[in-house]
Amino acid sequence: MKLELSGITKRFGSFTANDSIDLVVQPGEIHALLGENGAGKSTLMNVLYGLYAPEEGEILIDGTAQRFSGPGDAVAAGIGMVHQHFMLVPVFTVAESVALGYEPTRGAGMLDLREARRRVQEISARFGFHIDPDAVIEDLPVGAQQRVEIIKALSRDAEVLILDEPTAVLTPQETDELIGIMRQLKERGTSIVFITHKLREVKAIADQITVIRRGRVVGTAVPESTESELAGLMVGREVHLTTDKQASEPGEETFAVEGLTVVGSGENLLLDDVSLSVRRGEVLAVAGVDGNGQSELAEAILGLVEPRTGTIVLDGEDLAHRSVKERLRAGIGFVPEDRSTDGVIGGFSIRENMILDLYDTEPYASGLSLQPATIRAEGEKKVEEFDIRLSSIDHPISTLSGGNQQKVVLARELGRPLRLLVASQPTRGVDVGSIEFVHKRIIAERDSGTPCLIVSTELDEVYNLADRIAVMYKGRLMGIVPPTTPRDVLGLMMAGVPEDEALARVASGEDATEISAAEEDPA
């Protein structure tokens, strides 16, 4: 099925999200739609899927103009969409989720779950998804939930599948699996529109690339284009994909955790006797496949989870049993991995979000009264300093793109004197232009003498920022190595191989690729 978008324009009030966009997707093609967060990619796909009606332009399928009044019309025309935030009911089974909205019936209008189960099993077997139709959605890992969304689209005979930022919530292992699934779909004739801002994934999988910037198509490219060329098209200027930094000059050790153990439900060890330290003017990057205790480490440092044993010492003071507020006041800056849940309050204004952890301190408060003029003035300074793109500091933070929301979090946390910076997945869901900015600010904080602990599942980011790299596996520290350590060694350590053994195996030429879950893409 050949898909064409011709002159699509979509406005929200005075804001033009899509401006006369043309796009052609050939049958059996993986077409990447590349652009920064807020560039208009998802809006365009929501128009294609019938969620929005365009003010101008038309959608053509095999040369015939279509008019979609809702997603049902798009589905009937052979278009399926997997949203970045999955549209699944947590307490439903896989079969119930796939059937929802298009329920098969038998007899006197009775729901035929057997047919839904059969359909799930058929598609799952065809593509090797290994999905149990009777599994409950909330019990499935994120990667499996995404496969359920793909099964749902394929069960409705989708010939064009839209994947909106499909790797934003996936581990590196799950990303590799998704790329394999996309290749299988392509081989069977399904066209895929792949919305992303991750350059390496585009180069690994796309047949054709269309780049959108500020609602307009600014160019097309092929996978042979360099990452720098693609990044330049995305942001409209030269982008440095590696951070320029001087060698660190670490000072004394001012932060350390010793024997830290965190226990989850069912006495499951989330952190197992972890000990590490960070010196002034140093970035210690914690690497590992998502879900191996890195999140719990960061949360334990801030006091969001209670350790069973261990100490958390900052400048000689043990904070292990202090409140979150006390730790923040002790000088810990914290950038959470999920900004929408833990970093910002969507209904609050941008200026209010900039003082969430300082609202009752001078100069933002006097006694029991807030100081609105000061809050506004200080907020506007941070907007300029951190290059936050907004129309008004009084608007809800939910109106900002993900990258700009992350800049607000950074402005709040870095806008005060720190004795320790903890940043967990600091660029997750952030576009390439904002990644460059975030990395520069972290290095600037390091250079000011602050000890920095960074948690990231992106190896490129780890290598870009780290002065030392700590590797975690199943809640245990596998070793702390220099940033010159080869990726194969890190990959083995991330798969549970101790540092000495990993070094020996790579030195002997043993192939580590089958157990390395470190790389973001397999290309």
Short mmCIF file of C-alpha atoms in Angstrom, two decimals:
data_model
loop_
_atom_site.label_atom_id
_atom_site.label_comp_id
_atom_site.label_asym_id
_atom_site.label_seq_id
_atom_site.Cartn_x
_atom_site.Cartn_y
_atom_site.Cartn_z
CA MET A 1 0.00 0.00 0.00
CA LYS A 2 1.42 3.38 -1.02
CA LEU A 3 0.76 6.19 1.44
CA GLU A 4 0.97 9.90 0.58
CA LEU A 5 0.50 12.99 2.72
CA SER A 6 0.12 16.12 0.62
CA GLY A 7 0.25 19.66 2.00
CA ILE A 8 -0.81 18.68 5.53
CA THR A 9 -1.29 21.72 7.76
CA LYS A 10 -2.45 21.47 11.37
CA ARG A 11 -2.90 24.46 13.66
CA PHE A 12 -3.72 24.83 17.34
CA GLY A 13 -4.97 28.38 17.70
CA SER A 14 -2.21 30.64 16.41
CA PHE A 15 0.39 27.86 16.63
CA THR A 16 1.13 25.92 13.43
CA ALA A 17 2.25 22.42 14.38
CA ASN A 18 2.44 21.12 10.79
CA ASP A 19 3.07 23.47 7.89
CA SER A 20 2.30 22.11 4.38
CA ILE A 21 4.01 18.76 4.96
CA ASP A 22 4.48 16.30 2.10
CA LEU A 23 5.45 12.69 2.82
CA VAL A 24 5.47 9.54 0.67
CA VAL A 25 5.81 6.03 2.13
CA GLN A 26 6.33 3.24 -0.39
CA PRO A 27 4.98 -0.29 0.12
CA GLY A 28 7.23 -2.39 2.35
CA GLU A 29 9.39 0.60 3.31
CA ILE A 30 10.69 1.64 6.72
CA HIS A 31 10.43 5.42 6.61
CA ALA A 32 11.96 7.32 9.51
CA LEU A 33 10.39 10.61 10.55
CA LEU A 34 13.25 12.36 12.32
CA GLY A 35 13.14 15.54 14.34
CA GLU A 36 13.52 17.13 17.73
CA ASN A 37 10.88 16.80 20.44
CA GLY A 38 8.16 19.31 19.59
CA ALA A 39 9.06 19.39 15.88
CA GLY A 40 5.57 18.19 14.88
CA LYS A 41 6.26 14.49 14.17
CA SER A 42 3.63 13.04 16.49
CA THR A 43 1.07 15.66 15.47
CA LEU A 44 1.51 14.66 11.83
CA MET A 45 1.02 10.99 12.66
CA ASN A 46 -2.03 11.80 14.78
CA VAL A 47 -3.48 13.48 11.68
CA LEU A 48 -2.73 10.35 9.67
CA TYR A 49 -4.35 8.17 12.33
CA GLY A 50 -7.53 10.26 12.41
CA LEU A 51 -7.02 11.73 15.89
CA TYR A 52 -6.70 15.25 14.45
CA ALA A 53 -8.36 16.79 11.39
CA PRO A 54 -5.99 18.88 9.25
CA GLU A 55 -6.89 22.43 8.25
CA GLU A 56 -5.32 21.87 4.84
CA GLY A 57 -4.00 19.00 2.73
CA GLU A 58 -5.06 15.44 2.07
CA ILE A 59 -4.16 11.82 2.77
CA LEU A 60 -3.95 9.47 -0.22
CA ILE A 61 -3.81 5.68 -0.19
CA ASP A 62 -2.84 4.14 -3.52
CA GLY A 63 -3.69 7.46 -5.15
CA THR A 64 -7.18 7.76 -3.63
CA ALA A 65 -7.94 10.65 -1.27
CA GLN A 66 -9.13 9.64 2.20
CA ARG A 67 -11.06 11.50 4.85
CA PHE A 68 -10.73 10.16 8.39
CA SER A 69 -13.21 11.30 11.02
CA GLY A 70 -11.53 9.19 13.69
CA PRO A 71 -9.07 6.35 14.28
CA GLY A 72 -11.69 3.80 13.27
CA ASP A 73 -11.61 5.14 9.72
CA ALA A 74 -7.81 4.99 9.64
CA VAL A 75 -7.82 1.41 10.94
CA ALA A 76 -10.39 0.44 8.32
CA ALA A 77 -8.08 1.92 5.67
CA GLY A 78 -5.20 -0.27 6.85
CA ILE A 79 -3.32 2.10 9.18
CA GLY A 80 -2.23 1.06 12.67
CA MET A 81 -0.44 3.08 15.33
CA VAL A 82 1.60 2.17 18.39
CA HIS A 83 1.74 5.24 20.62
CA GLN A 84 4.74 6.15 22.75
CA HIS A 85 2.53 5.79 25.83
CA PHE A 86 0.74 2.50 25.32
CA MET A 87 -3.05 2.41 25.03
CA LEU A 88 -3.56 -0.73 27.13
CA VAL A 89 -5.78 -1.53 30.12
CA PRO A 90 -3.46 -2.81 32.88
CA VAL A 91 -5.94 -5.33 34.35
CA PHE A 92 -6.98 -6.83 31.01
CA THR A 93 -5.40 -9.94 29.53
CA VAL A 94 -3.50 -9.74 26.26
CA ALA A 95 -6.43 -11.26 24.35
CA GLU A 96 -8.90 -8.81 25.92
CA SER A 97 -6.62 -5.87 25.11
CA VAL A 98 -6.23 -6.93 21.48
CA ALA A 99 -9.99 -7.43 21.10
CA LEU A 100 -10.96 -4.14 22.76
CA GLY A 101 -12.89 -1.92 20.36
CA TYR A 102 -13.17 -4.64 17.69
CA GLU A 103 -14.56 -7.47 19.78
CA PRO A 104 -15.17 -10.76 17.91
CA THR A 105 -18.61 -12.19 18.66
CA ARG A 106 -20.47 -15.46 18.22
CA GLY A 107 -24.03 -16.62 18.69
CA ALA A 108 -26.31 -13.92 20.08
CA GLY A 109 -23.65 -11.23 20.16
CA MET A 110 -21.54 -13.00 22.78
CA LEU A 111 -17.87 -12.02 23.09
CA ASP A 112 -15.70 -14.67 21.45
CA LEU A 113 -12.49 -14.58 23.48
CA ARG A 114 -11.42 -17.89 21.95
CA GLU A 115 -11.15 -16.15 18.58
CA ALA A 116 -9.21 -13.28 20.16
CA ARG A 117 -6.83 -15.75 21.80
CA ARG A 118 -6.39 -17.64 18.53
CA ARG A 119 -5.58 -14.41 16.71
CA VAL A 120 -2.98 -13.43 19.32
CA GLN A 121 -1.38 -16.88 19.13
CA GLU A 122 -1.32 -16.81 15.34
CA ILE A 123 0.38 -13.40 15.05
CA SER A 124 2.70 -14.12 17.97
CA ALA A 125 3.86 -17.36 16.36
CA ARG A 126 4.27 -15.74 12.94
CA PHE A 127 6.69 -13.12 14.27
CA GLY A 128 8.19 -15.00 17.21
CA PHE A 129 6.72 -12.61 19.80
CA HIS A 130 6.27 -15.29 22.51
CA ILE A 131 3.24 -13.56 24.02
CA ASP A 132 0.79 -15.52 26.22
CA PRO A 133 -2.76 -14.42 25.28
CA ASP A 134 -3.88 -15.04 28.89
CA ALA A 135 -1.14 -12.92 30.49
CA VAL A 136 -2.30 -9.80 32.34
CA ILE A 137 -0.95 -6.56 30.84
CA GLU A 138 0.35 -5.09 34.12
CA ASP A 139 2.43 -8.24 34.70
CA LEU A 140 4.29 -7.89 31.40
CA PRO A 141 7.60 -6.01 30.95
CA VAL A 142 7.51 -2.86 28.83
CA GLY A 143 8.98 -4.56 25.75
CA ALA A 144 6.28 -7.26 25.84
CA GLN A 145 3.56 -4.60 26.24
CA GLN A 146 4.85 -2.94 23.09
CA ARG A 147 4.61 -6.25 21.23
CA VAL A 148 0.98 -6.50 22.39
CA GLU A 149 0.33 -3.09 20.79
CA ILE A 150 1.90 -4.32 17.55
CA ILE A 151 -0.21 -7.51 17.67
CA LYS A 152 -3.30 -5.34 18.18
CA ALA A 153 -2.50 -3.32 15.04
CA LEU A 154 -1.67 -6.40 12.95
CA SER A 155 -4.86 -8.16 14.09
CA ARG A 156 -6.74 -5.36 12.34
CA ASP A 157 -4.84 -5.99 9.10
CA ALA A 158 -2.65 -2.89 9.26
CA GLU A 159 -0.62 -2.41 6.09
CA VAL A 160 1.01 0.78 7.38
CA LEU A 161 2.26 0.69 10.97
CA ILE A 162 3.15 3.94 12.78
CA LEU A 163 5.63 3.53 15.64
CA ASP A 164 5.82 6.71 17.74
CA GLU A 165 9.17 6.93 19.59
CA PRO A 166 9.08 3.14 20.02
CA THR A 167 12.43 2.81 21.81
CA ALA A 168 11.96 5.65 24.31
CA VAL A 169 10.84 3.22 27.02
CA LEU A 170 12.86 0.15 26.01
CA THR A 171 16.05 -1.35 27.33
CA PRO A 172 18.88 -1.92 24.81
CA GLN A 173 17.92 -5.60 24.62
CA GLU A 174 14.31 -4.73 23.83
CA THR A 175 15.44 -2.18 21.26
CA ASP A 176 17.39 -4.89 19.44
CA GLU A 177 14.31 -7.14 19.52
CA LEU A 178 12.12 -4.35 18.12
CA ILE A 179 14.53 -3.71 15.25
CA GLY A 180 14.35 -7.42 14.41
CA ILE A 181 10.54 -7.27 14.47
CA MET A 182 10.54 -4.25 12.15
CA ARG A 183 12.71 -6.11 9.67
CA GLN A 184 10.31 -9.07 9.74
CA LEU A 185 7.33 -6.79 9.15
CA LYS A 186 9.09 -5.15 6.22
CA GLU A 187 9.88 -8.55 4.66
CA ARG A 188 6.17 -9.41 4.83
CA GLY A 189 5.22 -6.20 3.00
CA THR A 190 4.18 -3.97 5.92
CA SER A 191 5.18 -0.31 5.60
CA ILE A 192 6.49 1.32 8.78
CA VAL A 193 6.63 4.98 9.73
CA PHE A 194 9.25 5.17 12.47
CA ILE A 195 9.08 8.40 14.56
CA THR A 196 12.28 9.02 16.46
CA HIS A 197 15.09 11.40 17.34
CA LYS A 198 17.73 8.67 17.84
CA LEU A 199 20.25 8.87 15.04
CA ARG A 200 21.89 5.49 15.43
CA GLU A 201 18.56 3.67 15.28
CA VAL A 202 17.62 5.55 12.11
CA LYS A 203 20.87 4.58 10.45
CA ALA A 204 20.40 0.96 11.53
CA ILE A 205 16.87 0.40 10.21
CA ALA A 206 15.53 3.14 7.89
CA ASP A 207 15.22 2.88 4.11
CA GLN A 208 14.30 6.56 3.78
CA ILE A 209 14.52 9.50 6.18
CA THR A 210 12.40 12.65 6.31
CA VAL A 211 13.54 15.38 8.71
CA ILE A 212 11.04 17.79 10.29
CA ARG A 213 12.00 20.98 12.09
CA ARG A 214 9.47 23.36 13.66
CA GLY A 215 6.57 21.84 11.76
CA ARG A 216 8.16 21.82 8.30
CA VAL A 217 9.99 19.26 6.22
CA VAL A 218 13.55 20.58 5.98
CA GLY A 219 15.12 17.74 4.06
CA THR A 220 15.30 14.08 3.19
CA ALA A 221 18.25 11.78 3.71
CA VAL A 222 19.42 8.20 3.34
CA PRO A 223 20.90 5.93 6.02
CA GLU A 224 24.36 6.55 4.57
CA SER A 225 24.17 10.14 5.83
CA THR A 226 26.45 10.76 8.80
CA GLU A 227 25.04 11.28 12.27
CA SER A 228 26.41 14.83 12.23
CA GLU A 229 24.60 15.59 8.97
CA LEU A 230 21.30 14.25 10.35
CA ALA A 231 21.73 16.13 13.62
CA GLY A 232 22.43 19.35 11.70
CA LEU A 233 19.20 18.94 9.72
CA MET A 234 17.24 18.31 12.92
CA VAL A 235 18.34 21.41 14.80
CA GLY A 236 19.34 23.75 11.97
CA ARG A 237 22.92 24.19 13.08
CA GLU A 238 26.10 22.22 13.59
CA VAL A 239 25.79 19.84 16.52
CA HIS A 240 28.70 18.34 18.44
CA LEU A 241 27.79 14.75 19.24
CA THR A 242 30.65 14.46 21.70
CA THR A 243 31.18 16.82 24.61
CA ASP A 244 34.34 18.90 24.62
CA LYS A 245 35.82 18.58 28.08
CA GLN A 246 39.15 18.92 29.77
CA ALA A 247 40.60 16.04 31.73
CA SER A 248 39.14 16.03 35.21
CA GLU A 249 41.19 17.18 38.18
CA PRO A 250 39.39 15.39 41.00
CA GLY A 251 39.85 16.56 44.54
CA GLU A 252 39.14 14.82 47.80
CA GLU A 253 36.50 12.14 48.20
CA THR A 254 33.40 13.89 49.58
CA PHE A 255 30.64 11.39 48.84
CA ALA A 256 30.48 7.66 49.49
CA VAL A 257 28.00 4.86 49.97
CA GLU A 258 29.18 1.81 51.88
CA GLY A 259 27.50 -1.60 52.11
CA LEU A 260 24.22 -0.25 50.72
CA THR A 261 21.51 -2.92 50.59
CA VAL A 262 17.92 -2.33 49.48
CA VAL A 263 15.31 -5.09 49.68
CA GLY A 264 12.11 -5.12 47.61
CA SER A 265 8.91 -7.12 47.88
CA GLY A 266 9.36 -10.81 48.55
CA GLU A 267 12.81 -10.11 50.06
CA ASN A 268 14.16 -9.52 46.56
CA LEU A 269 17.57 -7.82 46.70
CA LEU A 270 17.46 -4.63 44.65
CA LEU A 271 20.86 -3.41 45.87
CA ASP A 272 23.31 -5.98 47.17
CA ASP A 273 26.08 -4.55 49.38
CA VAL A 274 27.01 -1.69 47.03
CA SER A 275 29.99 0.51 47.89
CA LEU A 276 31.32 3.39 45.80
CA SER A 277 32.60 6.92 46.14
CA VAL A 278 32.76 10.14 44.11
CA ARG A 279 35.37 12.89 44.41
CA ARG A 280 35.05 16.61 43.90
CA GLY A 281 35.26 17.57 40.25
CA GLU A 282 34.53 14.05 39.00
CA VAL A 283 31.75 12.31 37.07
CA LEU A 284 31.12 8.72 38.12
CA ALA A 285 28.77 7.19 35.53
CA VAL A 286 26.78 4.11 36.56
CA ALA A 287 26.20 1.83 33.56
CA GLY A 288 24.02 -1.24 33.18
CA VAL A 289 20.97 -2.64 31.44
CA ASP A 290 17.85 -0.97 32.83
CA GLY A 291 16.45 -2.71 35.91
CA ASN A 292 19.70 -3.83 37.51
CA GLY A 293 19.59 -1.61 40.58
CA GLN A 294 20.76 1.72 39.15
CA SER A 295 17.40 3.41 39.77
CA GLU A 296 17.28 2.12 43.34
CA LEU A 297 20.81 3.42 43.94
CA ALA A 298 19.85 6.93 42.88
CA GLU A 299 16.59 6.80 44.84
CA ALA A 300 18.33 5.51 47.96
CA ILE A 301 20.80 8.40 47.84
CA LEU A 302 17.93 10.90 47.83
CA GLY A 303 15.90 8.96 50.40
CA LEU A 304 13.08 7.81 48.14
CA VAL A 305 13.74 4.20 49.16
CA GLU A 306 14.92 3.05 52.58
CA PRO A 307 18.11 0.94 52.67
CA ARG A 308 18.14 -2.06 54.99
CA THR A 309 21.84 -1.61 55.68
CA GLY A 310 24.63 0.74 54.70
CA THR A 311 25.73 4.35 54.97
CA ILE A 312 25.35 7.36 52.66
CA VAL A 313 28.00 9.91 53.63
CA LEU A 314 28.26 13.44 52.21
CA ASP A 315 31.04 15.68 53.54
CA GLY A 316 31.45 13.44 56.58
CA GLU A 317 27.74 13.34 57.49
CA ASP A 318 25.71 10.11 57.23
CA LEU A 319 22.40 10.89 55.52
CA ALA A 320 21.08 7.32 55.35
CA HIS A 321 18.20 8.00 57.74
CA ARG A 322 17.51 11.64 56.89
CA SER A 323 14.34 12.79 55.09
CA VAL A 324 14.28 13.71 51.41
CA LYS A 325 13.89 17.37 52.32
CA GLU A 326 16.88 17.24 54.65
CA ARG A 327 19.02 15.66 51.92
CA LEU A 328 18.00 18.31 49.40
CA ARG A 329 18.84 21.02 51.94
CA ALA A 330 22.18 19.29 52.53
CA GLY A 331 23.07 20.18 48.95
CA ILE A 332 22.00 17.19 46.84
CA GLY A 333 20.67 18.05 43.39
CA PHE A 334 18.50 15.29 41.94
CA VAL A 335 17.43 14.81 38.30
CA PRO A 336 14.97 11.86 38.25
CA GLU A 337 14.77 9.34 35.42
CA ASP A 338 11.04 9.97 34.90
CA ARG A 339 10.58 13.74 34.83
CA SER A 340 6.82 13.58 34.21
CA THR A 341 6.23 11.52 37.38
CA ASP A 342 9.00 12.63 39.72
CA GLY A 343 10.49 15.81 38.23
CA VAL A 344 7.64 18.18 37.48
CA ILE A 345 3.97 18.80 38.33
CA GLY A 346 2.17 19.09 35.01
CA GLY A 347 -0.58 21.44 36.18
CA PHE A 348 1.81 23.87 37.86
CA SER A 349 3.28 26.79 35.95
CA ILE A 350 6.85 26.73 34.67
CA ARG A 351 7.96 29.27 37.27
CA GLU A 352 6.33 27.24 40.07
CA ASN A 353 8.12 24.08 38.92
CA MET A 354 11.43 25.93 39.17
CA ILE A 355 11.07 26.28 42.96
CA LEU A 356 9.45 22.98 43.95
CA ASP A 357 12.24 22.16 46.41
CA LEU A 358 12.92 25.77 47.47
CA TYR A 359 9.42 27.25 47.77
CA ASP A 360 9.70 27.87 51.53
CA THR A 361 13.19 29.37 51.53
CA GLU A 362 14.50 32.87 50.92
CA PRO A 363 14.33 34.69 48.55
CA TYR A 364 11.22 32.83 47.29
CA ALA A 365 9.37 33.03 50.59
CA SER A 366 9.19 35.36 53.55
CA GLY A 367 7.65 33.71 56.57
CA LEU A 368 4.47 32.03 55.36
CA SER A 369 4.19 34.16 52.21
CA LEU A 370 5.55 33.46 48.75
CA GLN A 371 7.32 36.27 46.90
CA PRO A 372 5.78 36.17 43.37
CA ALA A 373 7.94 38.96 41.94
CA THR A 374 11.14 37.23 43.03
CA ILE A 375 9.92 33.84 41.80
CA ARG A 376 9.18 35.35 38.39
CA ALA A 377 12.44 37.30 38.15
CA GLU A 378 14.60 34.34 39.15
CA GLY A 379 12.62 32.04 36.84
CA GLU A 380 13.13 34.33 33.87
CA LYS A 381 16.89 34.39 34.54
CA LYS A 382 16.95 30.60 34.45
CA VAL A 383 14.85 30.51 31.28
CA GLU A 384 17.52 32.58 29.56
CA GLU A 385 20.48 30.75 31.08
CA PHE A 386 19.16 27.29 30.23
CA ASP A 387 17.69 28.28 26.83
CA ILE A 388 14.18 27.07 27.70
CA ARG A 389 11.85 27.54 24.73
CA LEU A 390 8.46 28.78 25.92
CA SER A 391 5.80 31.36 25.19
CA SER A 392 5.15 32.32 28.83
CA ILE A 393 6.69 31.35 32.15
CA ASP A 394 3.12 31.37 33.55
CA HIS A 395 1.93 28.53 31.28
CA PRO A 396 1.65 24.99 32.70
CA ILE A 397 4.86 23.04 32.28
CA SER A 398 2.84 20.35 30.50
CA THR A 399 2.72 22.68 27.47
CA LEU A 400 6.49 22.30 26.97
CA SER A 401 8.25 19.63 24.90
CA GLY A 402 10.08 16.89 26.78
CA GLY A 403 13.46 18.47 26.15
CA ASN A 404 12.35 21.82 27.54
CA GLN A 405 10.75 20.17 30.58
CA GLN A 406 14.10 18.51 31.24
CA LYS A 407 15.80 21.90 31.02
CA VAL A 408 13.39 23.21 33.67
CA VAL A 409 14.38 20.33 35.98
CA LEU A 410 18.07 21.06 35.33
CA ALA A 411 17.55 24.78 35.89
CA ARG A 412 15.92 24.07 39.25
CA GLU A 413 18.56 21.58 40.41
CA LEU A 414 21.66 23.34 39.04
CA GLY A 415 20.42 26.81 39.87
CA ARG A 416 21.63 26.57 43.47
CA PRO A 417 24.96 25.66 45.11
CA LEU A 418 25.39 21.86 45.19
CA ARG A 419 27.55 19.48 47.18
CA LEU A 420 26.46 16.49 45.06
CA LEU A 421 24.62 16.08 41.74
CA VAL A 422 22.71 12.83 41.12
CA ALA A 423 21.24 12.62 37.61
CA SER A 424 19.37 9.49 36.55
CA GLN A 425 18.89 9.02 32.78
CA PRO A 426 19.45 12.77 32.29
CA THR A 427 18.69 12.73 28.55
CA ARG A 428 16.01 10.01 28.32
CA GLY A 429 13.40 11.13 25.77
CA VAL A 430 15.42 14.24 24.94
CA ASP A 431 16.34 15.31 21.39
CA VAL A 432 19.87 15.57 20.09
CA GLY A 433 20.12 19.36 20.43
CA SER A 434 19.03 19.24 24.07
CA ILE A 435 21.36 16.30 24.78
CA GLU A 436 24.31 18.47 23.78
CA PHE A 437 23.12 21.19 26.16
CA VAL A 438 22.48 18.80 29.08
CA HIS A 439 25.92 17.24 28.74
CA LYS A 440 27.62 20.65 28.71
CA ARG A 441 25.81 21.65 31.91
CA ILE A 442 26.80 18.44 33.70
CA ILE A 443 30.45 18.89 32.72
CA ALA A 444 30.28 22.55 33.81
CA GLU A 445 28.99 21.40 37.20
CA ARG A 446 31.85 18.90 37.42
CA ASP A 447 34.35 21.61 36.52
CA SER A 448 32.99 23.80 39.32
CA GLY A 449 34.09 21.10 41.76
CA THR A 450 30.78 19.29 42.37
CA PRO A 451 30.94 15.48 42.61
CA CYS A 452 28.53 14.10 40.00
CA LEU A 453 26.92 10.65 39.93
CA ILE A 454 25.22 9.93 36.59
CA VAL A 455 23.04 6.88 35.89
CA SER A 456 22.54 6.03 32.22
CA THR A 457 21.64 3.02 30.08
CA GLU A 458 23.06 4.77 26.99
CA LEU A 459 26.69 3.73 26.51
CA ASP A 460 27.40 6.72 24.27
CA GLU A 461 26.34 8.99 27.11
CA VAL A 462 28.39 7.06 29.66
CA TYR A 463 31.54 7.37 27.55
CA ASN A 464 30.80 11.03 26.81
CA LEU A 465 30.53 12.08 30.45
CA ALA A 466 32.41 9.64 32.65
CA ASP A 467 35.71 10.07 34.42
CA ARG A 468 35.12 6.60 35.90
CA ILE A 469 32.46 3.99 35.06
CA ALA A 470 30.72 1.79 37.64
CA VAL A 471 28.92 -1.22 36.15
CA MET A 472 25.92 -2.84 37.84
CA TYR A 473 24.25 -6.21 37.32
CA LYS A 474 21.35 -7.58 39.39
CA GLY A 475 21.92 -5.04 42.13
CA ARG A 476 25.63 -5.78 42.49
CA LEU A 477 28.62 -3.68 41.53
CA MET A 478 30.64 -5.61 38.95
CA GLY A 479 33.55 -3.17 39.03
CA ILE A 480 34.64 0.42 38.48
CA VAL A 481 36.70 1.00 35.34
CA PRO A 482 38.22 3.92 33.40
CA PRO A 483 36.39 5.44 30.38
CA THR A 484 39.04 3.93 28.08
CA THR A 485 37.58 0.47 28.78
CA PRO A 486 36.46 -1.21 25.51
CA ARG A 487 32.73 -1.59 24.90
CA ASP A 488 33.04 -5.37 24.73
CA VAL A 489 34.40 -5.40 28.27
CA LEU A 490 31.59 -3.17 29.53
CA GLY A 491 29.07 -5.34 27.70
CA LEU A 492 30.35 -8.48 29.43
CA MET A 493 30.27 -6.76 32.81
CA MET A 494 26.71 -5.57 32.15
CA ALA A 495 25.82 -9.22 31.48
CA GLY A 496 27.19 -10.27 34.89
CA VAL A 497 30.84 -11.10 34.14
CA PRO A 498 33.28 -9.77 36.77
CA GLU A 499 35.74 -7.12 35.61
CA ASP A 500 38.90 -9.30 35.64
CA GLU A 501 37.21 -12.12 33.75
CA ALA A 502 35.68 -9.71 31.22
CA LEU A 503 39.11 -8.16 30.51
CA ALA A 504 40.67 -11.61 30.10
CA ARG A 505 37.95 -12.86 27.76
CA VAL A 506 38.16 -9.83 25.49
CA ALA A 507 41.97 -9.96 25.50
CA SER A 508 41.79 -13.60 24.40
CA GLY A 509 39.58 -12.62 21.46
CA GLU A 510 36.44 -14.37 22.73
CA ASP A 511 33.30 -13.05 21.02
CA ALA A 512 31.18 -11.15 23.55
CA THR A 513 28.41 -9.95 21.28
CA GLU A 514 25.83 -12.58 22.12
CA ILE A 515 25.76 -11.66 25.79
CA SER A 516 26.36 -7.94 25.53
CA ALA A 517 23.12 -6.04 26.03
CA ALA A 518 24.92 -2.74 26.05
CA GLU A 519 24.69 -1.46 22.50
CA GLU A 520 21.69 0.66 21.58
CA ASP A 521 21.48 -0.86 18.12
CA PRO A 522 23.01 -3.93 16.49
CA ALA A 523 24.43 -2.20 13.44
#
